[in-house]
XYZ file of N, CA and C in Angstrom:
168
model
N 10.736 9.812 -0.799
C 10.526 8.390 -0.830
C 10.609 7.871 0.597
N 9.773 6.900 0.872
C 9.737 6.307 2.199
C 9.821 4.799 2.058
N 10.743 4.176 2.763
C 10.854 2.721 2.760
C 9.972 2.158 3.859
N 9.246 1.111 3.532
C 8.325 0.509 4.478
C 8.670 -0.965 4.626
N 8.894 -1.408 5.850
C 9.110 -2.832 6.123
C 7.765 -3.481 6.407
N 7.485 -4.588 5.734
C 6.214 -5.281 5.908
C 6.485 -6.728 6.297
N 5.935 -7.175 7.424
C 6.068 -8.583 7.790
C 5.364 -9.481 6.761
N 5.846 -10.681 6.572
C 5.262 -11.583 5.581
C 3.796 -11.883 5.866
N 3.386 -11.866 7.119
C 1.984 -12.170 7.440
C 1.035 -11.063 6.993
N 1.561 -9.886 6.637
C 0.714 -8.784 6.171
C 0.645 -8.688 4.653
N 1.247 -9.630 3.943
C 1.127 -9.639 2.485
C -0.330 -9.888 2.112
N -0.766 -9.326 1.022
C -2.122 -9.466 0.493
C -3.188 -8.830 1.375
N -2.825 -7.949 2.294
C -3.797 -7.222 3.109
C -3.633 -5.730 2.844
N -4.740 -5.027 2.723
C -4.700 -3.578 2.492
C -4.301 -2.881 3.792
N -3.289 -2.039 3.735
C -2.778 -1.316 4.890
C -3.006 0.175 4.645
N -3.514 0.876 5.654
C -3.788 2.311 5.537
C -2.806 3.109 6.379
N -2.414 4.261 5.870
C -1.525 5.160 6.593
C -2.051 6.576 6.394
N -2.319 7.297 7.490
C -2.856 8.652 7.417
C -1.788 9.655 7.831
N -1.889 10.868 7.291
C -0.971 11.948 7.612
C -1.721 13.056 8.350
N -0.992 13.994 8.927
C -1.603 15.057 9.740
C -2.603 15.914 8.980
N -2.367 16.121 7.704
C -3.269 16.974 6.924
C -4.546 16.255 6.486
N -4.697 15.001 6.864
C -5.897 14.242 6.539
C -5.760 13.350 5.326
N -4.763 13.598 4.499
C -4.543 12.738 3.343
C -3.894 11.439 3.806
N -3.814 10.494 2.914
C -3.195 9.234 3.294
C -2.962 8.329 2.101
N -2.448 7.158 2.386
C -2.227 6.144 1.364
C -2.789 4.826 1.875
N -3.185 4.000 0.920
C -3.559 2.618 1.193
C -2.720 1.783 0.243
N -2.143 0.713 0.739
C -1.331 -0.113 -0.138
C -1.459 -1.582 0.230
N -1.247 -2.418 -0.782
C -1.257 -3.862 -0.604
C -0.062 -4.419 -1.368
N 0.708 -5.241 -0.723
C 1.865 -5.878 -1.360
C 1.526 -7.339 -1.588
N 1.697 -7.791 -2.814
C 1.415 -9.181 -3.147
C 2.672 -9.845 -3.695
N 2.798 -11.110 -3.440
C 3.948 -11.878 -3.925
C 3.598 -12.494 -5.275
N 4.541 -12.461 -6.187
C 4.331 -13.023 -7.511
C 4.188 -14.547 -7.416
N 3.191 -15.120 -8.105
C 3.067 -16.579 -8.102
C 4.098 -17.264 -8.995
N 4.801 -16.478 -9.802
C 5.735 -17.043 -10.763
C 7.199 -16.961 -10.333
N 7.554 -15.945 -9.554
C 8.941 -15.748 -9.111
C 8.961 -15.543 -7.604
N 9.878 -16.176 -6.923
C 9.921 -16.106 -5.462
C 10.469 -14.789 -4.942
N 11.189 -14.030 -5.752
C 11.777 -12.777 -5.286
C 11.144 -11.549 -5.930
N 9.905 -11.671 -6.422
C 9.241 -10.555 -7.088
C 7.915 -10.250 -6.386
N 7.654 -8.947 -6.157
C 6.455 -8.503 -5.459
C 5.771 -7.415 -6.268
N 4.486 -7.254 -6.071
C 3.723 -6.191 -6.709
C 3.086 -5.315 -5.648
N 2.849 -4.052 -5.979
C 2.264 -3.109 -5.024
C 1.040 -2.456 -5.653
N -0.075 -2.474 -4.942
C -1.293 -1.741 -5.318
C -1.361 -0.550 -4.382
N -1.388 0.650 -4.938
C -1.334 1.880 -4.149
C -2.541 2.750 -4.456
N -3.172 3.275 -3.391
C -4.271 4.228 -3.535
C -3.949 5.468 -2.713
N -4.073 6.637 -3.325
C -3.890 7.904 -2.618
C -5.272 8.425 -2.250
N -5.467 8.812 -0.989
C -6.784 9.274 -0.534
C -6.685 10.701 -0.017
N -7.776 11.458 -0.197
C -7.800 12.834 0.283
C -8.339 12.884 1.711
N -8.528 14.078 2.230
C -8.963 14.251 3.618
C -10.361 13.685 3.858
N -11.178 13.571 2.806
C -12.519 12.993 2.931
C -12.507 11.478 2.733
N -11.330 10.898 2.674
C -11.115 9.455 2.479
C -11.601 8.954 1.127
N -11.695 9.854 0.147
C -12.045 9.458 -1.209
C -10.750 9.173 -1.973
N -10.733 8.088 -2.711
C -9.565 7.713 -3.508
C -9.485 8.636 -4.710
N -8.342 9.300 -4.882
C -8.196 10.170 -6.051
C -7.130 9.699 -7.014
N -6.402 8.641 -6.676
C -5.466 8.059 -7.635
C -5.182 6.634 -7.237
N -5.196 5.735 -8.238
C -4.870 4.324 -8.014
C -3.716 3.959 -8.928
N -2.795 3.178 -8.398
C -1.677 2.647 -9.186
C -1.536 1.178 -8.890
């Protein structure tokens, strides 16, 4: 598990992170419109060819 600190100005923007083997993740953190202390995460796992092979 890896903890990631995200500045508030980067909320709702897709962020990419690549690893040495060519795989990577893309994620977007969104704030709940209903609760001030609740956030959601959209996560995509990508392979070395940058094709998405899993979305959560």
